[in-house]
XYZ file of C-alpha atoms in Angstrom:
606
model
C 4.886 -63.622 -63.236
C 5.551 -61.335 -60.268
C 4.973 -57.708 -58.354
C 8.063 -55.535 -58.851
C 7.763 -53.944 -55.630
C 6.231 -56.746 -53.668
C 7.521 -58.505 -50.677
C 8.221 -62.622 -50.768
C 5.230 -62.828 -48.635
C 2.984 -61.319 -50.910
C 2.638 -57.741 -49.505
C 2.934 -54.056 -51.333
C 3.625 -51.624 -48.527
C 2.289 -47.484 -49.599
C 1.527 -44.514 -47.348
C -2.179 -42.893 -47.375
C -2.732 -40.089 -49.164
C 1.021 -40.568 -51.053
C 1.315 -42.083 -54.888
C 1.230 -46.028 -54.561
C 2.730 -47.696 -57.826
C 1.596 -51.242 -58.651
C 3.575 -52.969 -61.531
C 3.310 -56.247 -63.016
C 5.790 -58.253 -65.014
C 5.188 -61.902 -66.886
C 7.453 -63.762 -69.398
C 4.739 -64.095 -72.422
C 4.842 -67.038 -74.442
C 3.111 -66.932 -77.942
C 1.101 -65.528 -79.127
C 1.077 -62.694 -76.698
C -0.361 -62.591 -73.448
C -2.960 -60.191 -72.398
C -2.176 -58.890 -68.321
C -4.995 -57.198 -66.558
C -5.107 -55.711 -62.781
C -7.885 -56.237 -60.884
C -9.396 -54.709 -57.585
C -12.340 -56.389 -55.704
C -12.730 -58.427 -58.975
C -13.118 -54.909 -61.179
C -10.680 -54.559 -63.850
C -8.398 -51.186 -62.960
C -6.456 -51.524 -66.016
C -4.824 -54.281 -69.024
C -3.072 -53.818 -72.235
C -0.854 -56.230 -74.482
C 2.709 -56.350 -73.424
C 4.627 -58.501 -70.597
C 4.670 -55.815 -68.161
C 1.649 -53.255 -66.706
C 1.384 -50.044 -64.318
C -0.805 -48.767 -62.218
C -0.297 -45.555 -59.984
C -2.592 -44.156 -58.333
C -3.012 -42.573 -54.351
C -4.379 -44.747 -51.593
C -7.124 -43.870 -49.219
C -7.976 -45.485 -45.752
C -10.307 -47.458 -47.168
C -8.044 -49.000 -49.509
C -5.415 -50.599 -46.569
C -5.479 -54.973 -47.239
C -7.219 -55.005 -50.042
C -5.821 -57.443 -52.877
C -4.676 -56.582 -56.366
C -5.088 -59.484 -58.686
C -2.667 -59.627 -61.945
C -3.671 -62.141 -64.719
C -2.137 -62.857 -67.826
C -3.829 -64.939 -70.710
C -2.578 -65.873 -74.242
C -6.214 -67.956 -75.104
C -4.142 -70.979 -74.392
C -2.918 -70.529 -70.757
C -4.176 -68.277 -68.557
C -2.242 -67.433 -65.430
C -2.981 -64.828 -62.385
C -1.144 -63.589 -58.772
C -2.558 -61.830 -55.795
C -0.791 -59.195 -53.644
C -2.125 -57.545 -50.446
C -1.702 -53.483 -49.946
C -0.702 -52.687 -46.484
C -1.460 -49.070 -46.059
C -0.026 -46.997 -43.620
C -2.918 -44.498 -41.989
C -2.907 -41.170 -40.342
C -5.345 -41.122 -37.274
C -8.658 -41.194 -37.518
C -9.847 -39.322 -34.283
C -12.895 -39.355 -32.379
C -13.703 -37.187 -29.514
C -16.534 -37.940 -26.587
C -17.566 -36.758 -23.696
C -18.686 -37.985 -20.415
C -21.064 -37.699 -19.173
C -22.271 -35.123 -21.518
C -21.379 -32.327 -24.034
C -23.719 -30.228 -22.158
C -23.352 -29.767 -18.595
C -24.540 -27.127 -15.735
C -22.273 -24.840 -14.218
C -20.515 -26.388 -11.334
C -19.951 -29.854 -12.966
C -17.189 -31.748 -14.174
C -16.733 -32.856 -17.935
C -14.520 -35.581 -19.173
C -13.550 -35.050 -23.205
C -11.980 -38.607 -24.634
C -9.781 -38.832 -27.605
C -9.547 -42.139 -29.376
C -8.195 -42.246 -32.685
C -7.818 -45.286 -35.172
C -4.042 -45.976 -37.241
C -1.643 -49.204 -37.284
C 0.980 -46.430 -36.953
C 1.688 -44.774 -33.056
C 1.533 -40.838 -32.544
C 4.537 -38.695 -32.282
C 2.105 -36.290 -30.693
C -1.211 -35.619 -29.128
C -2.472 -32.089 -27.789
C -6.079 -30.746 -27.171
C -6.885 -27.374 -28.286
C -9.858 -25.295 -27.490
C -10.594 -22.533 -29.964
C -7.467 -21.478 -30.885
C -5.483 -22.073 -27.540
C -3.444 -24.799 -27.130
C -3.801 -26.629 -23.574
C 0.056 -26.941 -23.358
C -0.468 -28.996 -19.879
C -3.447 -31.583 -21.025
C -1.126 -33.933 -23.608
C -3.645 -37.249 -22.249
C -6.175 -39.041 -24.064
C -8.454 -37.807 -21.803
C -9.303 -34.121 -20.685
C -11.339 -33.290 -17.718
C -13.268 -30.071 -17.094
C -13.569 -29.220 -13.088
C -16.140 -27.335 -11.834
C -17.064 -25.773 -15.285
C -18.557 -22.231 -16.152
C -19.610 -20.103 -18.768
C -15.886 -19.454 -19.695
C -15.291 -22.599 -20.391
C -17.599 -23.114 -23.274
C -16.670 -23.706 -26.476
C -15.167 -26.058 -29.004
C -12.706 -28.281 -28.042
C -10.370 -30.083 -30.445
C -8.266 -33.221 -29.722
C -5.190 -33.061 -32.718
C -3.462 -36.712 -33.011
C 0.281 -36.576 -35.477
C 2.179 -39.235 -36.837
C 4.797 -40.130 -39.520
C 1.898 -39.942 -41.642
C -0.610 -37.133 -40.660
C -2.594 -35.358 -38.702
C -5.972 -36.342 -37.593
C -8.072 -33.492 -35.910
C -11.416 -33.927 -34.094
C -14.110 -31.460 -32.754
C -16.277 -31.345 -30.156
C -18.500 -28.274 -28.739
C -19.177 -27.896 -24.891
C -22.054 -25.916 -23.772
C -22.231 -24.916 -19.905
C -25.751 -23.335 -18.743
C -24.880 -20.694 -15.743
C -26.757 -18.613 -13.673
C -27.702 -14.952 -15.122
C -24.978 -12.749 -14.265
C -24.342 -9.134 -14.487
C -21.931 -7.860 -17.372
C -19.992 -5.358 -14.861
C -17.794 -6.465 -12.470
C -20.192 -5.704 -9.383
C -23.805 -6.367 -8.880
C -24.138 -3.470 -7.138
C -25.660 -0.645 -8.769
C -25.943 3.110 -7.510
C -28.848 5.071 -9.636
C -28.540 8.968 -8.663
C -32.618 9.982 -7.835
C -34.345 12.800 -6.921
C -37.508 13.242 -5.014
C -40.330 13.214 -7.112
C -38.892 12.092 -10.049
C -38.232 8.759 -11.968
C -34.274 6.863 -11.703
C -34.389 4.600 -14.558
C -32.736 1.375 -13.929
C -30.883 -0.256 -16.679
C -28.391 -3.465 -16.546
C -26.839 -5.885 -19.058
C -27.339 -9.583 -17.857
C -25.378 -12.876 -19.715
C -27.711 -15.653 -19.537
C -28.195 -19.210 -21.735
C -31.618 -19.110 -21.554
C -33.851 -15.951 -21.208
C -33.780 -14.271 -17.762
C -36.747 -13.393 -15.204
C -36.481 -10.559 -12.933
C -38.649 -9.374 -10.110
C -38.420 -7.125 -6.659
C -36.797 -8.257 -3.524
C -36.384 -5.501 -1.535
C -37.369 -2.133 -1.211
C -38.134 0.650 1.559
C -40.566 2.897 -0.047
C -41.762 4.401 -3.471
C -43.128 3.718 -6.560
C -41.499 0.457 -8.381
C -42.075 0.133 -11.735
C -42.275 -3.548 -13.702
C -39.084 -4.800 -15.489
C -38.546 -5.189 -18.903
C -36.369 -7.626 -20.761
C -35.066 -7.004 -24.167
C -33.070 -9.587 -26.112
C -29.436 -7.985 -27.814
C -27.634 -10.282 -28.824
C -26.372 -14.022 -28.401
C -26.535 -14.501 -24.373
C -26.944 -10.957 -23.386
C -30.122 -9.097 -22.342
C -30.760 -5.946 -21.144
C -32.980 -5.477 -18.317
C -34.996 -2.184 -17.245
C -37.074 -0.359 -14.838
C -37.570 2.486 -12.809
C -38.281 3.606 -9.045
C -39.529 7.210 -8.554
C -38.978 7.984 -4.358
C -41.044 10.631 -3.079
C -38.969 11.731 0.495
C -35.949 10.920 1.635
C -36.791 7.852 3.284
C -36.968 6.018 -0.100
C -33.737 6.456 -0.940
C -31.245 3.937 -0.019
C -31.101 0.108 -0.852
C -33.148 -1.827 -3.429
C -33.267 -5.721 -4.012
C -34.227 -7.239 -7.169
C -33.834 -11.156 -8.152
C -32.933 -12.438 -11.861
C -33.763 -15.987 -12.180
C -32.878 -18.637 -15.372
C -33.164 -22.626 -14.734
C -29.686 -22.929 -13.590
C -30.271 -20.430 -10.994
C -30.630 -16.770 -9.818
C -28.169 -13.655 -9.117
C -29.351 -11.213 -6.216
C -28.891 -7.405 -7.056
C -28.210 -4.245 -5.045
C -29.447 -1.267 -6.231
C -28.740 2.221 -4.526
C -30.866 4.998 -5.274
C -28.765 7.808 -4.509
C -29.784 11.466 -3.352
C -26.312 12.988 -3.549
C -23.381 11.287 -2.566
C -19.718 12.320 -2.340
C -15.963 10.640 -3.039
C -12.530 11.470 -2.511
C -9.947 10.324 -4.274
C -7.451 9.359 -3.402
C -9.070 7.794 -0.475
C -5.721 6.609 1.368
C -2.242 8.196 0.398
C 1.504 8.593 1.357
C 3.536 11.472 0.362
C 7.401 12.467 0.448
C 8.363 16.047 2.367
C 7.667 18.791 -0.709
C 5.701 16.876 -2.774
C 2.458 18.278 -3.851
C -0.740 16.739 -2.411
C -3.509 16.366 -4.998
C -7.245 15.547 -3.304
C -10.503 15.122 -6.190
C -13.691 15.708 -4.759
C -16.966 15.202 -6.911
C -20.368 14.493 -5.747
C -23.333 12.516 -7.829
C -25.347 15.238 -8.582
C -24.492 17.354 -11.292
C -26.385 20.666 -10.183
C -24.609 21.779 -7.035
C -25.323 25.249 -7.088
C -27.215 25.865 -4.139
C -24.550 24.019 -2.297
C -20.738 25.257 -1.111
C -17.777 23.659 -1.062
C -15.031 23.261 1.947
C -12.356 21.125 2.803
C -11.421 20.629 6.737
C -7.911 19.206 7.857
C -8.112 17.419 10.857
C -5.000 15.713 12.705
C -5.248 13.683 15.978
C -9.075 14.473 16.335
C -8.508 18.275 16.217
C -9.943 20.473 13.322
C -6.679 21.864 12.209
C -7.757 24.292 9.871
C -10.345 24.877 6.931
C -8.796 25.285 3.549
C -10.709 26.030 -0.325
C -10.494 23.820 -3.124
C -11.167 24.869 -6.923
C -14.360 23.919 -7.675
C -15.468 23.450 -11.524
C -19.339 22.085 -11.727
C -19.588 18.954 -9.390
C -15.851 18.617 -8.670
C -13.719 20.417 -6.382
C -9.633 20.356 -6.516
C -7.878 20.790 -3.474
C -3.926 21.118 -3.827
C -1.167 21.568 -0.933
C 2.058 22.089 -2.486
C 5.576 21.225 -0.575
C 3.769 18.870 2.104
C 5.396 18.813 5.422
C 4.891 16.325 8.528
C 2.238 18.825 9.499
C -0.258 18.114 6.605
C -0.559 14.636 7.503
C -4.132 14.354 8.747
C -7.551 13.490 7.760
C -9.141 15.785 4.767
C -13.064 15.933 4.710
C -14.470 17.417 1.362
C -17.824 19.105 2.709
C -20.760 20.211 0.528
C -23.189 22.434 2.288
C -26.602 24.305 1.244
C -28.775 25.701 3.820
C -30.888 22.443 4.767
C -27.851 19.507 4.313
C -24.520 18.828 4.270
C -22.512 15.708 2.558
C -18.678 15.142 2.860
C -16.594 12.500 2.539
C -12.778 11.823 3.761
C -9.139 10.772 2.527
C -6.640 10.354 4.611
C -3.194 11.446 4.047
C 0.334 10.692 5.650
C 3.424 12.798 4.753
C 6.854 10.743 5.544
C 9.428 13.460 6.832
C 13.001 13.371 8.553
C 12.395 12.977 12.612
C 10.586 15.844 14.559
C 11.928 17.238 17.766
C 9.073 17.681 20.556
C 10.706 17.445 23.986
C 14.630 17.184 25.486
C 14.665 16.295 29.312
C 17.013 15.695 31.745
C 16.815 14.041 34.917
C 19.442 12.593 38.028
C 18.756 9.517 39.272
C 20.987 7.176 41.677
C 23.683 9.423 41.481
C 23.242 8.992 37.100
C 22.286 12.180 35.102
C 19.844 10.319 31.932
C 19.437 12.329 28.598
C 16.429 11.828 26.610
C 15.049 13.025 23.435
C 11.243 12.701 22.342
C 10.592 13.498 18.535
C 7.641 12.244 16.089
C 9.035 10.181 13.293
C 6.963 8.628 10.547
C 8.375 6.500 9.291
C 9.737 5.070 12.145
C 13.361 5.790 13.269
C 16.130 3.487 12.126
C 19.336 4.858 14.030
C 20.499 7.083 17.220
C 24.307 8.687 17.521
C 25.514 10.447 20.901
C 28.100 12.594 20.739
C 30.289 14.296 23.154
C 32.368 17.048 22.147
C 31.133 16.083 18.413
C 32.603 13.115 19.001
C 30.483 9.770 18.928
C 30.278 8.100 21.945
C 27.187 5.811 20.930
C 25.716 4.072 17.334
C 22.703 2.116 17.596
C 20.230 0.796 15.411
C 16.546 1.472 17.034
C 14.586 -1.243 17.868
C 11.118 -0.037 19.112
C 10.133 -1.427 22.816
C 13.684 -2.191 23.427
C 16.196 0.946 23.055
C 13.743 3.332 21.613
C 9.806 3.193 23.266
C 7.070 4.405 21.674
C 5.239 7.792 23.686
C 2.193 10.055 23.444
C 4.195 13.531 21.891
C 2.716 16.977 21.338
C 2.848 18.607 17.856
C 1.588 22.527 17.581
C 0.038 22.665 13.934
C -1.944 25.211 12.848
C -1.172 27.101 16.606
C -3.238 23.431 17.836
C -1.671 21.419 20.154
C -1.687 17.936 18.656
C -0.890 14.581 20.755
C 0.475 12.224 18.382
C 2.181 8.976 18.538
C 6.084 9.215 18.895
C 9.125 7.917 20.340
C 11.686 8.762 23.068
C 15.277 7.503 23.247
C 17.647 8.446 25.965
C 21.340 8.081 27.006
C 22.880 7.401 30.560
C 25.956 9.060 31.841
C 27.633 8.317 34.873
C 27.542 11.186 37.782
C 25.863 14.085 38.220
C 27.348 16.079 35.470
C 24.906 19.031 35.151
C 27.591 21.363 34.307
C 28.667 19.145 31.779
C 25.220 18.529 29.433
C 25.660 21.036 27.213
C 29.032 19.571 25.476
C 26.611 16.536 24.535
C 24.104 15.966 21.361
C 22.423 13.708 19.462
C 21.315 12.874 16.181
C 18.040 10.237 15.286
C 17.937 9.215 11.819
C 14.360 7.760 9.849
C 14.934 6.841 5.881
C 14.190 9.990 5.079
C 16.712 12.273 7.125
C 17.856 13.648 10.175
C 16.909 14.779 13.744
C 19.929 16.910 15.270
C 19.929 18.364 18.498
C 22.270 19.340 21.386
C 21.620 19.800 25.070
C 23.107 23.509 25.067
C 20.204 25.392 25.586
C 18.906 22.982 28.207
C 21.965 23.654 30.887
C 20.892 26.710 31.889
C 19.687 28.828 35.652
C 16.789 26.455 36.005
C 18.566 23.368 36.086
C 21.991 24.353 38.227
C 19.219 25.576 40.767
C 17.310 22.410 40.748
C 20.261 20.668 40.984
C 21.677 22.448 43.962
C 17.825 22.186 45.502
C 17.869 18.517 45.427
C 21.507 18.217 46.745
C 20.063 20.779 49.551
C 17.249 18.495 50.303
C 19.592 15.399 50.823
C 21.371 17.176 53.545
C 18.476 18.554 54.860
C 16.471 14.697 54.913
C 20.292 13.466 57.056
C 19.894 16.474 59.393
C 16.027 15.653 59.612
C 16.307 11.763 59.930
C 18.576 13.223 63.302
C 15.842 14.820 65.094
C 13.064 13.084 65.252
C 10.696 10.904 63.851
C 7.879 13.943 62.798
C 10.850 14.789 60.562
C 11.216 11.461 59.083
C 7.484 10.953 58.377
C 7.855 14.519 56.406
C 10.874 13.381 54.669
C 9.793 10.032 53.458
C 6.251 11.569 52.292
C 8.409 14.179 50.424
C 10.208 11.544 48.578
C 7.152 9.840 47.876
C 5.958 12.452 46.205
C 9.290 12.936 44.065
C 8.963 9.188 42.664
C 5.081 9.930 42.264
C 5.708 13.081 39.669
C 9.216 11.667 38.414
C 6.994 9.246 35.807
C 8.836 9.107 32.128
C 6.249 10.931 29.908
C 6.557 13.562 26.841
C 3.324 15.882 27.400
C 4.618 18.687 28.806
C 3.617 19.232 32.759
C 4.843 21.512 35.795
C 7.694 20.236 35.657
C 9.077 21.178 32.551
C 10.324 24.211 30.305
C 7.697 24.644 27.619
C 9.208 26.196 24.783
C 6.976 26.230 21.857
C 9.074 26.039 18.774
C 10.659 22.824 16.537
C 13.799 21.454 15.870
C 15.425 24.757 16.016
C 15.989 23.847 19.644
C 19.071 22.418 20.233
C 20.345 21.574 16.707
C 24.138 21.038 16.885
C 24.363 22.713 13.482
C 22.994 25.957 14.396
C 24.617 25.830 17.870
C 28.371 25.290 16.632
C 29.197 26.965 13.140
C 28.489 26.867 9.689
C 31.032 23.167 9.193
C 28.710 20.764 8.751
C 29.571 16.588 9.064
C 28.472 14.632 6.229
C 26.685 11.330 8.016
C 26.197 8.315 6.231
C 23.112 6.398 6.553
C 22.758 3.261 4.900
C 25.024 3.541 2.369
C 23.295 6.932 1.226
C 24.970 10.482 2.234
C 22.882 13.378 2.583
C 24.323 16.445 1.725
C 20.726 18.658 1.784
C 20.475 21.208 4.294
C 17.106 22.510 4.100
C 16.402 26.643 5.718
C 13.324 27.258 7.605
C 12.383 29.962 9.429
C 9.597 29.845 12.363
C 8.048 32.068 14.131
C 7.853 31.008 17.967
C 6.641 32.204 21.415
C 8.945 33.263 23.979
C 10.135 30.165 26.626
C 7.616 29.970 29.546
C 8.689 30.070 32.758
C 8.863 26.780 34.372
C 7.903 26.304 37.717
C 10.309 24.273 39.403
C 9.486 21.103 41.550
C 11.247 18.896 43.725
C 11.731 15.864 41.717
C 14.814 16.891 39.746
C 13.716 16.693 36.552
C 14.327 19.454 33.958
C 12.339 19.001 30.797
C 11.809 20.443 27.499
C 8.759 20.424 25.250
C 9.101 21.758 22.109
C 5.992 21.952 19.985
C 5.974 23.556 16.406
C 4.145 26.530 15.638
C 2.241 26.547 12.142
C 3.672 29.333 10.022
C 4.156 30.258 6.425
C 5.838 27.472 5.113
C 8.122 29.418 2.984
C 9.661 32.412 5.266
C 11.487 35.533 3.515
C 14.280 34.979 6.162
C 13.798 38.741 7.737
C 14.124 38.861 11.437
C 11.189 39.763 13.129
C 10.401 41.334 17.204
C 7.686 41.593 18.736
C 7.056 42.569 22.524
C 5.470 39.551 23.341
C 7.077 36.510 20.731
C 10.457 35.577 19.398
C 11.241 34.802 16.010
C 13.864 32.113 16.068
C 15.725 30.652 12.861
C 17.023 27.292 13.022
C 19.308 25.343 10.262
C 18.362 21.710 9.727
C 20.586 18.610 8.232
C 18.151 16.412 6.160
């Protein structure tokens, strides 16, 4: 007698869950034998014939039990035993420590066990239906839990066999909480009537809500109303009777985790702008969306008010539909860069709010100077740049005598510059960058130029218009006044005294600044002053700045006062200020004369 598909040590090897075939062979005598199987001493199956089968598919329980053959004739009986060794998926079990249920703020520890005599190829936890790609331990711990994190975890064990899958659901209890992202809530009231107060709270466990805080009125009591798994909406309503009860509200929800503190603005009327912070490009078109709370707004008018520097530049009108008002500046300039306030105004009040805008432009031209020093004559150019400069050239005769990249505080410093917008005189933060050459070459100033260069174009002015009367008389002046202080210093010592407190007086009102004094020539007008392109011809030279050539040259015409007279002092310096006048942006290019202003046209490389 014998198993066909037994081992010599008495085993039958099968896989769970996969067709296990037991078969039985014996060498009958006579008469013939009878063979029977039999399974925990239960007959499975017999029949008359040396040989039996028995298929059938083993389950877990089923792994080293023993199958018993017998054969018997009525004169000899004879029987063998085999043991099935199963192979088993996993059997997994899932735990968790210290509990299942935990409060927010706690840590939970998930274990995976599982039971097989065969190792795992794999082992992954899942939760819902997302696979924790980075958590491939037996164990799985939860930090510092919240609501998020409930749910139902799974730990998933795979072998050559199967796949044994385990569940386990974790519930976190959290503090009520408010649906939206804030807890802040702004109610729009008006006197003598009721603001109903409505908000959707997540809680585990039904919330309780009471006052906290508030400066005035009638409160009413909250309700709570039950919607759906975990949510709740909560109600009331506060009716202010003056102005003094508007403002701030407090209000507490409570569970037995914990509480969530609310703010709750009651609102008369309140405005926005938006955007509330902005950068534009030169010519693009500035957008500004003004609404208030309240929807009725007609009793009340609508204005917007540029400011720049401090200064009320100008008042402009937006389109105003209902509650919103549209205010649109097309083909921005430098000079639209300011502060807007959005103002609505009825005969008792007024509410506004701001935005504040910046417009990024090619370098501005305010001042050129010119001053002799220690036997030096020093250039110097002071211009408004946002954003800040990047690059000065010098040129002589066209020619460049001087590339250098701008540092600010070391070869360009940063100044207090006038801009006229709007016919306002603006002080605004700029720059000034000079150039030294060597000897009192007055004569000479007008052959040289310079060019300052931002990311988004070009400053280009010469010194031509600079070298004029003014400056060949202060130049001869001071020369005068040297041989004069010699002649002095030869008399007497009264002279001396006058002399030195003469040159102490030079040094006093010789300080480096671009605001426009005595001192200087104020000639109200831009970059038309100066700018090598309109000075020469019509040739222009391509520049290349940073790999990127511009090629745009941009027409503007400005109208601008006549030069002022400058009154001359003794300390050498001839300056320049040159402020912009506001104008129609877009000029029909006509020339213009009047007795007592210029028009002056001015090409510009950008």
């Amino acid at each position: 007698m014998k198993f066909v598909n037994g081992t010599k040590e008495g085993q039958l090897f099968g896989q769970q869950n996969s067709v296990l075939n037991i078969i039985c062979t014996v060498n009958s005598g006579q008469p013939q034998s009878t063979l029977e199987l039999k399974l925990r001493n239960i007959s499975i199956m017999s029949n008359y014939s040396d040989s039996i089968k028995h298929s059938f598919i083993p389950r877990r329980h089923d792994h080293l039990k023993r199958v018993m053959c017998i054969a018997d004739n009525s004169f000899h009986r004879l029987a063998m035993n085999i043991q099935l060794h199963i192979y088993l998926s996993p059997l997994v079990h899932v735990y968790a420590e210290p509990s299942a249920e935990a409060d927010e703020g706690t840590n939970i520890t998930l274990v995976c066990r599982y039971e097989s005599n065969v190792n795992e190829n794999v082992l992954r936890w899942k939760r819902n239906n997302s696979i924790f790609l980075n958590a491939q331990n037996r164990n799985l711990t939860l930090t510092n839990v919240s609501k998020d994190d409930t749910g139902n975890y799974y730990c998933v064990v795979e072998n050559k066999i199967g796949i044994g899958t385990d569940m386990i659901k974790v519930t976190v209890f959290y503090k009520p909480r408010v649906i939206e992202d804030s807890s802040t809530l702004e109610v729009e009231s008006k006197i003598g009537k009721p603001s109903f107060i409505f908000l959707a709270i997540v809680s585990k466990t039904k919330p309780f809500i009471s006052w906290t805080f508030y400066p005035g009125g009638k409160k009413g009591n909250w309700n709570v109303q039950d919607l759906e798994e975990e949510i709740y909406n909560v109600s009331s309503t506060i009716v202010p009777y003056d102005t003094s009860h508007l403002g701030w509200y407090g209000a507490r929800v409570r569970n037995d985790i914990g509480s969530l503190d609310l703010n709750i603005e009651l609102i008369g009327f309140k405005v926005y702008v938006f955007p509330s912070k902005m950068v534009y490009n030169t010519s693009n078109v500035i957008e500004l969306t003004c609404h208030v709370s309240h929807q009725n707004v007609s009793n009340f008018s609508n204005t917007w008010v540029h400011f720049y520097g401090g200064i009320e530049i100008r008042t402009l009108q937006g389109k105003v539909e209902n509650s919103l008002s549209k205010l649109q500046i097309p083909f921005c300039d430098y000079r639209d860069t300011g502060t807007y306030t959005c103002r609505w105004s009825s005969s008792s009040e007024t509410h506004s709010s701001s935005s504040e805008i910046y417009v990024r432009s090619h370098p501005v031209l305010t001042a050129l100077r010119t001053s002799q020093r220690f036997g030096k004559t020093e250039l110097e150019v002071c211009f408004y740049s946002f954003p800040i400069p990047i690059e000065a050239l010098w040129f002589y005769k066209d020619k460049t005598i001087s590339q250098t990249r701008l540092i600010v505080g070391i070869n360009v410093q940063e100044t207090e510059v006038m801009l006229l917008v709007n016919k306002k005189r603006v002080m605004v933060n700029g720059f000034i960058t000079s150039h030294l050459i060597d000897g009192l070459m007055s004569t000479d100033i007008e052959l040289y130029s310079c060019q300052v260069r931002n990311i988004m174009g070009n400053l280009d002015v010469s010194f031509l218009n600079i070298n004029n009367s003014r400056n060949l008389t202060r130049s001869n002046e001071k020369d005068d006044r040297n041989n004069n202080w010699l002649i002095f210093c030869l008399i007497g010592s009264f002279s001396t005294i006058l002399i030195v407190t003469l040159s102490f007086l030079y040094f006093r009102y010789s300080k480096r600044n671009c605001r426009g004094s005595s001192g200087r020539i104020d000639i109200r007008r831009e970059q038309e002053v100066g700018s090598r392109n309109s000075s020469r011809s019509s040739s222009h030279s391509y520049a290349e700045v940073d790999s990127v050539y511009y090629h745009t040259v941009e027409w503007r015409n400005y109208t601008t006062e006549a030069p002022i007279t400058a009154n001359i002092d003794a300390s050498g310096n001839a300056d320049v200020s040159i402020g912009s006048r506001e104008s129609d942006k877009t000029g029909d290019g006509t020339d213009q004369t009047q007795n007592e202003e210029a028009t002056q046209s001015y090409m510009e490389l950008v």
